[in-house]
Short mmCIF file of the C-alpha atoms (twelve columns), coordinates in Angstrom:
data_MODEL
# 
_entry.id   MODEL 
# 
loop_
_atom_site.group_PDB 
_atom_site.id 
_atom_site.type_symbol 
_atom_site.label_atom_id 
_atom_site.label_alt_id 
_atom_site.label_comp_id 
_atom_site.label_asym_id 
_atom_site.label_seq_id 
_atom_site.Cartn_x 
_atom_site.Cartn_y 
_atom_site.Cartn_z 
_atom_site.pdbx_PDB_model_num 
ATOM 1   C CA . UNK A 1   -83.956 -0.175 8.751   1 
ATOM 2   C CA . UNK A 2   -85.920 -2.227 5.837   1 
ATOM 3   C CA . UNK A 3   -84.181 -4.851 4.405   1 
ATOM 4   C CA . UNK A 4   -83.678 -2.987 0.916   1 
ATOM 5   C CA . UNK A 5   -81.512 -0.214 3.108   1 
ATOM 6   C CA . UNK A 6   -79.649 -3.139 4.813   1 
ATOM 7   C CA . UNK A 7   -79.080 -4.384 1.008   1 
ATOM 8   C CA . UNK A 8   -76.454 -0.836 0.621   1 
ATOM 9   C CA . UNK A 9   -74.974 -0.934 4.042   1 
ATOM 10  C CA . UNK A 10  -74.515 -4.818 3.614   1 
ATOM 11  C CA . UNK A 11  -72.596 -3.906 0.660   1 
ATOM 12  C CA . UNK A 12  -70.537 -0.948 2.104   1 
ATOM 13  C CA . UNK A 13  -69.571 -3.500 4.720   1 
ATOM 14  C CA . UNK A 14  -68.364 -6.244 2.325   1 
ATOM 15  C CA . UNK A 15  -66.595 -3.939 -0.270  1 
ATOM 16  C CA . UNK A 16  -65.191 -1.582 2.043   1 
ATOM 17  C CA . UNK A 17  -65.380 -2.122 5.456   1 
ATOM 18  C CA . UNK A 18  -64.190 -5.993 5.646   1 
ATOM 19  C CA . UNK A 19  -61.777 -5.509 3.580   1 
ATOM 20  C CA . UNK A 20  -59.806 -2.144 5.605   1 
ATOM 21  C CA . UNK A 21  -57.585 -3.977 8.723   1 
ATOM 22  C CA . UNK A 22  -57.485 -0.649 10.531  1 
ATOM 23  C CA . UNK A 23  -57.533 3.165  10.486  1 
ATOM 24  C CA . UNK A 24  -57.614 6.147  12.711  1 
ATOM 25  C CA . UNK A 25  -59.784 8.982  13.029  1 
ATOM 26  C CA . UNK A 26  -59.790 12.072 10.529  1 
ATOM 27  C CA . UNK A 27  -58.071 14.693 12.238  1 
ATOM 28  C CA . UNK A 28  -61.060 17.759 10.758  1 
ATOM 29  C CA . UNK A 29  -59.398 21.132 10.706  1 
ATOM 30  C CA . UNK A 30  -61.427 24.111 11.749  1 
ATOM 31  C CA . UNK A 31  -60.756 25.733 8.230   1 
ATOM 32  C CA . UNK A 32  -61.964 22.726 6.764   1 
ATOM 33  C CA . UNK A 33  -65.206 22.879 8.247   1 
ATOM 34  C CA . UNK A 34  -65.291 26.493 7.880   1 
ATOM 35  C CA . UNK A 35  -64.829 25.892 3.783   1 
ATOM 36  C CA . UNK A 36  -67.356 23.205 4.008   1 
ATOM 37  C CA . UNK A 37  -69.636 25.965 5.386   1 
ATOM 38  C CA . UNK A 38  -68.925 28.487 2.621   1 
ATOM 39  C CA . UNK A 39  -69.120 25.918 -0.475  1 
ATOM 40  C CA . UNK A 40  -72.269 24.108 0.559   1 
ATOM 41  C CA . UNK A 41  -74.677 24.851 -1.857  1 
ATOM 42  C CA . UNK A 42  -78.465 26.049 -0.677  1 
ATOM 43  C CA . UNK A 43  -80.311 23.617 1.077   1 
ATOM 44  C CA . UNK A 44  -77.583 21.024 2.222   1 
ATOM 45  C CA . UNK A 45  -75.878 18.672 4.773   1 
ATOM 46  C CA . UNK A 46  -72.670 17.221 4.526   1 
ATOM 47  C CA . UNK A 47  -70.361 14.630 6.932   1 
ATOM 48  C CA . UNK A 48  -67.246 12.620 6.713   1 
ATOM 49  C CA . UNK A 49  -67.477 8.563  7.075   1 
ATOM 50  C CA . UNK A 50  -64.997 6.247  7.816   1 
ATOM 51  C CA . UNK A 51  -65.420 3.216  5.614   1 
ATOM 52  C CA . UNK A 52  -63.466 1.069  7.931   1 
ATOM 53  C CA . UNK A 53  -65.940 1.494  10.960  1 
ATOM 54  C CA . UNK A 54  -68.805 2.861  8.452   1 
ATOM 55  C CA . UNK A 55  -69.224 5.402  10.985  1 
ATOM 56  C CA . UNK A 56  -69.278 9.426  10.644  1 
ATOM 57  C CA . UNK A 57  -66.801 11.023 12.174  1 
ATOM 58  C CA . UNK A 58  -68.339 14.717 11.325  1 
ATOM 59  C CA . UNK A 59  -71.586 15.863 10.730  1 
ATOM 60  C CA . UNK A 60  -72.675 19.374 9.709   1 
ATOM 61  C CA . UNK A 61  -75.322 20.829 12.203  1 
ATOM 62  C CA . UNK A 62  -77.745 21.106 9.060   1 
ATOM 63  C CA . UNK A 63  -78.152 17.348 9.374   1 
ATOM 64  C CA . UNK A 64  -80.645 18.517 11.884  1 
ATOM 65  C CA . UNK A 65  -82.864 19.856 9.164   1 
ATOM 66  C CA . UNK A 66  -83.045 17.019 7.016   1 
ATOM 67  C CA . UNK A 67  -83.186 13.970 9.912   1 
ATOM 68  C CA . UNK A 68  -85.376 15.695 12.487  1 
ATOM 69  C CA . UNK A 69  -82.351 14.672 15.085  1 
ATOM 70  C CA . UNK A 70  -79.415 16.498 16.423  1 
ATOM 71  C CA . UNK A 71  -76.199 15.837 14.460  1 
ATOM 72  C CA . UNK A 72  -74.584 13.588 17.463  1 
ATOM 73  C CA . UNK A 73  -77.360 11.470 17.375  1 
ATOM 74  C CA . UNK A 74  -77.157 10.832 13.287  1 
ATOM 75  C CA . UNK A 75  -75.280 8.096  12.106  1 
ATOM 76  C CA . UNK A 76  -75.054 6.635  8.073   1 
ATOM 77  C CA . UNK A 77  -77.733 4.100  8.543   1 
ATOM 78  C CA . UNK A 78  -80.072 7.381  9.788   1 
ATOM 79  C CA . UNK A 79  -79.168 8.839  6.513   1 
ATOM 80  C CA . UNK A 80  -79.569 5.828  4.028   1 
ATOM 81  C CA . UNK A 81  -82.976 5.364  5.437   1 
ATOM 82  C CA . UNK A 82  -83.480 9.259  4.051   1 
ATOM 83  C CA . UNK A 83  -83.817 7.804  0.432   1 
ATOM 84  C CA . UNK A 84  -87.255 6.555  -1.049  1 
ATOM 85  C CA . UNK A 85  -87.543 2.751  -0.441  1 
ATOM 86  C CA . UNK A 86  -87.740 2.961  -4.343  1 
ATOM 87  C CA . UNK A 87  -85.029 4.388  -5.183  1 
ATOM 88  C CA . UNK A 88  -82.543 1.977  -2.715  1 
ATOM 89  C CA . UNK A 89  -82.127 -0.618 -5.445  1 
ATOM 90  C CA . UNK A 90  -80.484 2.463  -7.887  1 
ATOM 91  C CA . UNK A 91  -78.499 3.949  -5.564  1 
ATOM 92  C CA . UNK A 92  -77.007 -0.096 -4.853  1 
ATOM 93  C CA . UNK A 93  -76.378 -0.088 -8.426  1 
ATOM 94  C CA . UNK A 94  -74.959 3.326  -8.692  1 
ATOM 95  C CA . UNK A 95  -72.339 2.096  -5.913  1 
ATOM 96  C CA . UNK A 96  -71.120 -0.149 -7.868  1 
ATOM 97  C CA . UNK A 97  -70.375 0.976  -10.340 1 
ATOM 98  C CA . UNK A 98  -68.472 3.662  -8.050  1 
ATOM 99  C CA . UNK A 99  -66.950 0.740  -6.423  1 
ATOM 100 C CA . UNK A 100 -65.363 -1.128 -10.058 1 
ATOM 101 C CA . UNK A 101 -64.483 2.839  -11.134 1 
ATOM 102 C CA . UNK A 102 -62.447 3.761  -8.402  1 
ATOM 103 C CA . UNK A 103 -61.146 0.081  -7.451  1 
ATOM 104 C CA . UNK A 104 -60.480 -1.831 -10.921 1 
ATOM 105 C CA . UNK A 105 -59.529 1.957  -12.815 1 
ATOM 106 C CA . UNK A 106 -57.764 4.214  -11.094 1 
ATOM 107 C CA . UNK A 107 -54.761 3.947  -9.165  1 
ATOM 108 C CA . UNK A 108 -54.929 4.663  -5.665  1 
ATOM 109 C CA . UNK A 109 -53.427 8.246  -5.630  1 
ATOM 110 C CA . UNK A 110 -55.784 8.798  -8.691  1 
ATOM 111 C CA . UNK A 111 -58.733 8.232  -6.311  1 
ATOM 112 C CA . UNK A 112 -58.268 11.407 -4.454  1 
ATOM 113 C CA . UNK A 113 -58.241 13.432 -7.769  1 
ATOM 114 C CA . UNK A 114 -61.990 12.120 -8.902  1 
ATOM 115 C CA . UNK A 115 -65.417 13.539 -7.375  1 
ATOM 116 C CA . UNK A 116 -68.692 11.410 -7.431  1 
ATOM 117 C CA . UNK A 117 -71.876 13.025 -8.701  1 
ATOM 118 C CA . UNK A 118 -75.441 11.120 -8.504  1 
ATOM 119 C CA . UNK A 119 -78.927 12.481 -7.986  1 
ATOM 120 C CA . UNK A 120 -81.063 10.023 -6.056  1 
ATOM 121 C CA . UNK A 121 -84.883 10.780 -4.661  1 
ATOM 122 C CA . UNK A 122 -85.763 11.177 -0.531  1 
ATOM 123 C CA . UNK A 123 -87.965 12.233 2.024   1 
ATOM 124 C CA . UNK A 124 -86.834 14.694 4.933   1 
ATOM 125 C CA . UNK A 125 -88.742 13.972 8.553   1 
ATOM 126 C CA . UNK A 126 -91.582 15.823 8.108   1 
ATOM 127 C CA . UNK A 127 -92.682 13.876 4.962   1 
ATOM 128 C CA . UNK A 128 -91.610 16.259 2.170   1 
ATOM 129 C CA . UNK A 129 -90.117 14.526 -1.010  1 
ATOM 130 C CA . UNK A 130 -86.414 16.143 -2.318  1 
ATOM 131 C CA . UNK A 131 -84.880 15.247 -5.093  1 
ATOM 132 C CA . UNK A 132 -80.820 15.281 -3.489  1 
ATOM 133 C CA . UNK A 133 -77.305 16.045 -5.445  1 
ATOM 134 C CA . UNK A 134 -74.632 13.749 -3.969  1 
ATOM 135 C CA . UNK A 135 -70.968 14.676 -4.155  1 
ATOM 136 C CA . UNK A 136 -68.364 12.983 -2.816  1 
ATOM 137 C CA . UNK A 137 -64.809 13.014 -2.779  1 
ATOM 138 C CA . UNK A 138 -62.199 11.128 -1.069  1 
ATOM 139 C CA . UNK A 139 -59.937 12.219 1.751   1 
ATOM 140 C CA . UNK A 140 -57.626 9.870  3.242   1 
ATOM 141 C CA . UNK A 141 -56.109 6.379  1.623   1 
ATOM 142 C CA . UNK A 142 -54.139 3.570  3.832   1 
ATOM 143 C CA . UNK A 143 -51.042 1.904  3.276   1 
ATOM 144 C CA . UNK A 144 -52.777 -0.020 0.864   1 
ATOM 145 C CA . UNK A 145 -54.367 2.119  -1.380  1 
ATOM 146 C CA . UNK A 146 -57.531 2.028  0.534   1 
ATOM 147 C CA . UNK A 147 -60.129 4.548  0.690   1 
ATOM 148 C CA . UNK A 148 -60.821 5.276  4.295   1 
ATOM 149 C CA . UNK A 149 -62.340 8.768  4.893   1 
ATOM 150 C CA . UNK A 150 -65.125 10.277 2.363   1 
ATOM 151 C CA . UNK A 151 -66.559 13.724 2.158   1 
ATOM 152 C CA . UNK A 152 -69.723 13.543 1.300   1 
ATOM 153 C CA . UNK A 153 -72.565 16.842 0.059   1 
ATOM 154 C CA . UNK A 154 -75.631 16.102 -0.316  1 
ATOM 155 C CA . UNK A 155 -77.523 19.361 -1.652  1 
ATOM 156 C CA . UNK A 156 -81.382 19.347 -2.067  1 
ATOM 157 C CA . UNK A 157 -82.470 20.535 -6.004  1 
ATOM 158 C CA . UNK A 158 -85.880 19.637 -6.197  1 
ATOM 159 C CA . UNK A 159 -86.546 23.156 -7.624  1 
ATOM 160 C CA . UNK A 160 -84.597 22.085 -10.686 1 
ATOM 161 C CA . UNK A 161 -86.143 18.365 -11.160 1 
ATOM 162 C CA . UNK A 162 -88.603 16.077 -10.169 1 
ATOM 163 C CA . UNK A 163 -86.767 13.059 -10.578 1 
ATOM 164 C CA . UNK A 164 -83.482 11.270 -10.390 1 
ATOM 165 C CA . UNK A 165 -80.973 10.025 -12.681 1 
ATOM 166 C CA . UNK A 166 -79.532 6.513  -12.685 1 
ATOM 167 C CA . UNK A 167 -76.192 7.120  -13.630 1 
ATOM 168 C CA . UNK A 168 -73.029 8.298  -12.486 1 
ATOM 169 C CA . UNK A 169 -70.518 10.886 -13.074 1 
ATOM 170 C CA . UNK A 170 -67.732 11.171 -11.845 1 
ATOM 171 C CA . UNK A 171 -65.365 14.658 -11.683 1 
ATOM 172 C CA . UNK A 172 -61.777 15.028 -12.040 1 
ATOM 173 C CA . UNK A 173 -60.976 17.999 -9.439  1 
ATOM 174 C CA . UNK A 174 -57.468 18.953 -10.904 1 
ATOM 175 C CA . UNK A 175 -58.375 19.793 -14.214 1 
ATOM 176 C CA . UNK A 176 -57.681 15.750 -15.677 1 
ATOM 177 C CA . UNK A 177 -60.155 13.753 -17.423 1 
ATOM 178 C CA . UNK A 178 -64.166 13.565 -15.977 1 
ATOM 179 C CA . UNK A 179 -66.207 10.938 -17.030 1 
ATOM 180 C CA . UNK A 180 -70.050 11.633 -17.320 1 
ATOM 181 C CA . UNK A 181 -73.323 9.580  -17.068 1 
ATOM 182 C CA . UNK A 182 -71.449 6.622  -16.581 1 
ATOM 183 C CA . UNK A 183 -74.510 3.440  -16.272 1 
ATOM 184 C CA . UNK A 184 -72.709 0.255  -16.551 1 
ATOM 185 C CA . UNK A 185 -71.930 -1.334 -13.920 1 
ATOM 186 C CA . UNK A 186 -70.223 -4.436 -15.783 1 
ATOM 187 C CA . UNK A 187 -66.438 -4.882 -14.355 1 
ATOM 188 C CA . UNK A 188 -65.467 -5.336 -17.725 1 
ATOM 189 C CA . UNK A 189 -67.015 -1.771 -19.169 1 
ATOM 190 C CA . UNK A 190 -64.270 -0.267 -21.327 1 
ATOM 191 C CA . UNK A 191 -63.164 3.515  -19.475 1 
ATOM 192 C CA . UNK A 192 -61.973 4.532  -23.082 1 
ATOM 193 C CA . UNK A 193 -65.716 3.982  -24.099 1 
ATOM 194 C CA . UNK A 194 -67.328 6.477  -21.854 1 
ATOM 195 C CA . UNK A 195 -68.239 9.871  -22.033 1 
ATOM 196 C CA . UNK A 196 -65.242 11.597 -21.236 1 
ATOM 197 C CA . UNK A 197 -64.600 15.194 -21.329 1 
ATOM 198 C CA . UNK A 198 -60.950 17.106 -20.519 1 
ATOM 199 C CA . UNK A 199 -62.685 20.431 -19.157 1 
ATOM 200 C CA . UNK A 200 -66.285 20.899 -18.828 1 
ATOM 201 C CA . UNK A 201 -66.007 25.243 -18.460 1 
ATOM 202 C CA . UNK A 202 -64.001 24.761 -21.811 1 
ATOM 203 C CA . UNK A 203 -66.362 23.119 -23.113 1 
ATOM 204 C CA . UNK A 204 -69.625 25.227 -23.143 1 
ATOM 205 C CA . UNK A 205 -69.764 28.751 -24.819 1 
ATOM 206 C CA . UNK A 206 -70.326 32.434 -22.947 1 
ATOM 207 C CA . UNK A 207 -73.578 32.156 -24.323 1 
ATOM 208 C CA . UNK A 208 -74.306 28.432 -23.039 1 
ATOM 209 C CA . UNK A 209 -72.915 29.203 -20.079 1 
ATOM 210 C CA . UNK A 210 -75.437 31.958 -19.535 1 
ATOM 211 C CA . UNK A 211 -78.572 29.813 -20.157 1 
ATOM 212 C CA . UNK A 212 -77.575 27.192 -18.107 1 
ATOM 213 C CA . UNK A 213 -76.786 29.635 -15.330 1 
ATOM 214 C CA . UNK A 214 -80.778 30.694 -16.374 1 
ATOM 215 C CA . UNK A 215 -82.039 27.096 -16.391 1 
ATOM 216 C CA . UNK A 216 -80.667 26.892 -12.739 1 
ATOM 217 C CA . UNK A 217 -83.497 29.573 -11.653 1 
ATOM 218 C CA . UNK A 218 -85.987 27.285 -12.775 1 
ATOM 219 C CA . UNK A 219 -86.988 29.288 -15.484 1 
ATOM 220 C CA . UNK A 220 -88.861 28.014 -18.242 1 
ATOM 221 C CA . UNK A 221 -87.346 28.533 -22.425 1 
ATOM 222 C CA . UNK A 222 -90.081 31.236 -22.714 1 
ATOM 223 C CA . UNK A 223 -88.524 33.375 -19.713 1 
ATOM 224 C CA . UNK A 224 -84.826 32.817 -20.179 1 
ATOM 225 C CA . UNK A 225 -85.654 34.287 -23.983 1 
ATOM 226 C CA . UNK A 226 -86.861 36.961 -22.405 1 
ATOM 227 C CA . UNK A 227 -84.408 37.220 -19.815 1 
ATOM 228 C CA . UNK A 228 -80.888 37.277 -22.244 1 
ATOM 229 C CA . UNK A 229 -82.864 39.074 -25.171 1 
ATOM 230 C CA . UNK A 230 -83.022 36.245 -27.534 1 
ATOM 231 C CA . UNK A 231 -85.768 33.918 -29.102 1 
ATOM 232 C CA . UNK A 232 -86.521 31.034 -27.826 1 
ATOM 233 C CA . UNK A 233 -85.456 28.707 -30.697 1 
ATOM 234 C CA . UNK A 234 -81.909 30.016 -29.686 1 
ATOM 235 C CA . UNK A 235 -82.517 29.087 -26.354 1 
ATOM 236 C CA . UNK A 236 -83.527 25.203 -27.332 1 
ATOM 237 C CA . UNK A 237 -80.902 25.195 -29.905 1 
ATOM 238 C CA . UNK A 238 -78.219 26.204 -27.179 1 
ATOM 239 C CA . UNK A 239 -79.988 23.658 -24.737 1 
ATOM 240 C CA . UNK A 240 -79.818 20.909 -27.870 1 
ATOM 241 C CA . UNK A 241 -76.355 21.328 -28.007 1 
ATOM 242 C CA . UNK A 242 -74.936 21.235 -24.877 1 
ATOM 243 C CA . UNK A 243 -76.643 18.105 -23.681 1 
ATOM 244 C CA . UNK A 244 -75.386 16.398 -26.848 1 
ATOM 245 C CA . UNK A 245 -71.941 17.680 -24.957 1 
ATOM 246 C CA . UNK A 246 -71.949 15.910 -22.158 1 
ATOM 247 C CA . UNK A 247 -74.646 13.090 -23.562 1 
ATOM 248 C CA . UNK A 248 -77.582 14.701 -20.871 1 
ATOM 249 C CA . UNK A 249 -81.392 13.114 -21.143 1 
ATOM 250 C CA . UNK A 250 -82.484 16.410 -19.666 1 
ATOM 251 C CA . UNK A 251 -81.497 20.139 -18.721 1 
ATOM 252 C CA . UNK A 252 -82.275 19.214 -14.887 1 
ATOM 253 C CA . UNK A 253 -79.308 16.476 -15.506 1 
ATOM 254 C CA . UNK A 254 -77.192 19.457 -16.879 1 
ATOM 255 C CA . UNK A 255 -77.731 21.759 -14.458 1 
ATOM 256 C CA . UNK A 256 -76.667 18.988 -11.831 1 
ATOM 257 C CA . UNK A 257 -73.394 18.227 -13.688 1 
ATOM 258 C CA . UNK A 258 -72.586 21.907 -13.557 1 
ATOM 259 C CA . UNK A 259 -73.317 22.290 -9.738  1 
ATOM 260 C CA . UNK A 260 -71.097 19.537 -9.475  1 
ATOM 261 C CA . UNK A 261 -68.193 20.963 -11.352 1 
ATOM 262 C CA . UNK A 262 -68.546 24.444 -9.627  1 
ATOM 263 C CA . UNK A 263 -69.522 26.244 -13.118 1 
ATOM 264 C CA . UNK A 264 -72.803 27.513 -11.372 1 
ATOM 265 C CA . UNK A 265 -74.131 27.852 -7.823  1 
ATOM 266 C CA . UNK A 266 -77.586 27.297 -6.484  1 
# 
């Protein structure tokens, strides 16, 4: 591994890892892998990790696809070194600021409540370049409040972008407060001060809700007038309005958030 990858697991190590005295093993249940299975959107891999050991204690056999190597033989460092040597410095950048969310705002029960969503660029063994939707969410917390076991999703949407984002978002899962495009990664960055939104499939109209559902295709202003009936200055007023919503630079980031939340599927 290069030494800009050993610059994110160096960090993972300090922040997490150092700092958890012990921990056991995440007992999976079969239906949990099962619902994995059924929720795992497209083109995808997922895997838990224990940030005590920083090792994975399950790995979905469509690891295979994206590494080249069977699942047992895939650990995080295998994955990191998935992402464009470009884009390692981002992804530091977007962990911490997941690291000051989750550890200087929320309260430790609140951490299991609260979903991570980031887009980040990388290349699969056999050279191709995908553009990769990360979700995760925590499972298991210590006697200390600790985060120990993650889920983690990592879906491949290059057919709806050709580029990454640099912020974060992160996704209440029980209906509470989500916080969207969050960029600053300042410890002293005001929560009250971010984009924050109660309920995202409240938020967006039927009609909004059908174009983004469109824009998820791939299709193009011209076609998704043509698809719902309607010109398209509708279509880029609708598109106008609900990134204002959620403060979006582009439809791709729009579509992502709405994977995320479960208000479309790929």
């Amino acid at each position: 591994m290069g030494e800009s990858f050993t610059k994110v697991s160096e960090y993972w190590k300090s922040t997490y890892s150092e700092k958890i005295a012990k921990s056991n093993k995440f007992k999976t249940p079969e239906y949990f892998k099962r619902m994995a299975g059924l929720m795992a959107p497209g083109n995808s891999y997922y895997y838990i990790a224990n940030f005590h050991t920083l090792e994975l204690e399950f790995k979905s056999d469509s690891v295979e696809d994206f590494t080249g190597e069977k699942p047992s033989e895939v650990n995080l460092e295998k994955l990191l070194a998935l992402a464009l040597p470009e884009e390692i410095e981002c992804i530091h950048k977007k962990e911490q600021i997941i690291q000051n969310f989750f550890l200087n705002y929320l309260k430790p029960q609140e951490q299991l409540e609260y979903k991570i969503c980031y887009t980040y660029k990388s290349k699969t063994h056999d050279g191709k370049e995908r553009v990769m939707l990360h979700q995760a969410s925590v499972l298991s917390l210590n006697e200390k409040g600790q985060f120990v076991h993650v889920f983690s999703l990592h879906s491949d949407i290059s057919h709806l972008c050709i580029k990454s984002s640099d912020d974060v978002s992160f996704i209440h899962i029980n209906g509470g407060p989500s916080y969207y495009n969050v960029k600053n990664t300042s410890e002293n960055f005001n929560v009250s001060e971010l984009n924050r939104v109660e309920d995202l499939n409240n938020l967006f109209t039927a009609r909004e809700l059908d174009i983004i559902k469109e824009l998820a295709t791939g299709k193009s202003v011209k076609e998704i007038a043509e698809s719902l009936h309607i010109s398209k200055h509708t279509v880029q007023t609708h598109k106008k309005n609900m990134l204002r919503k959620v403060d979006c630079q582009n439809s791709t980031h729009l579509v992502s958030i709405c994977l995320a939340e479960g208000l479309i599927s790929l």
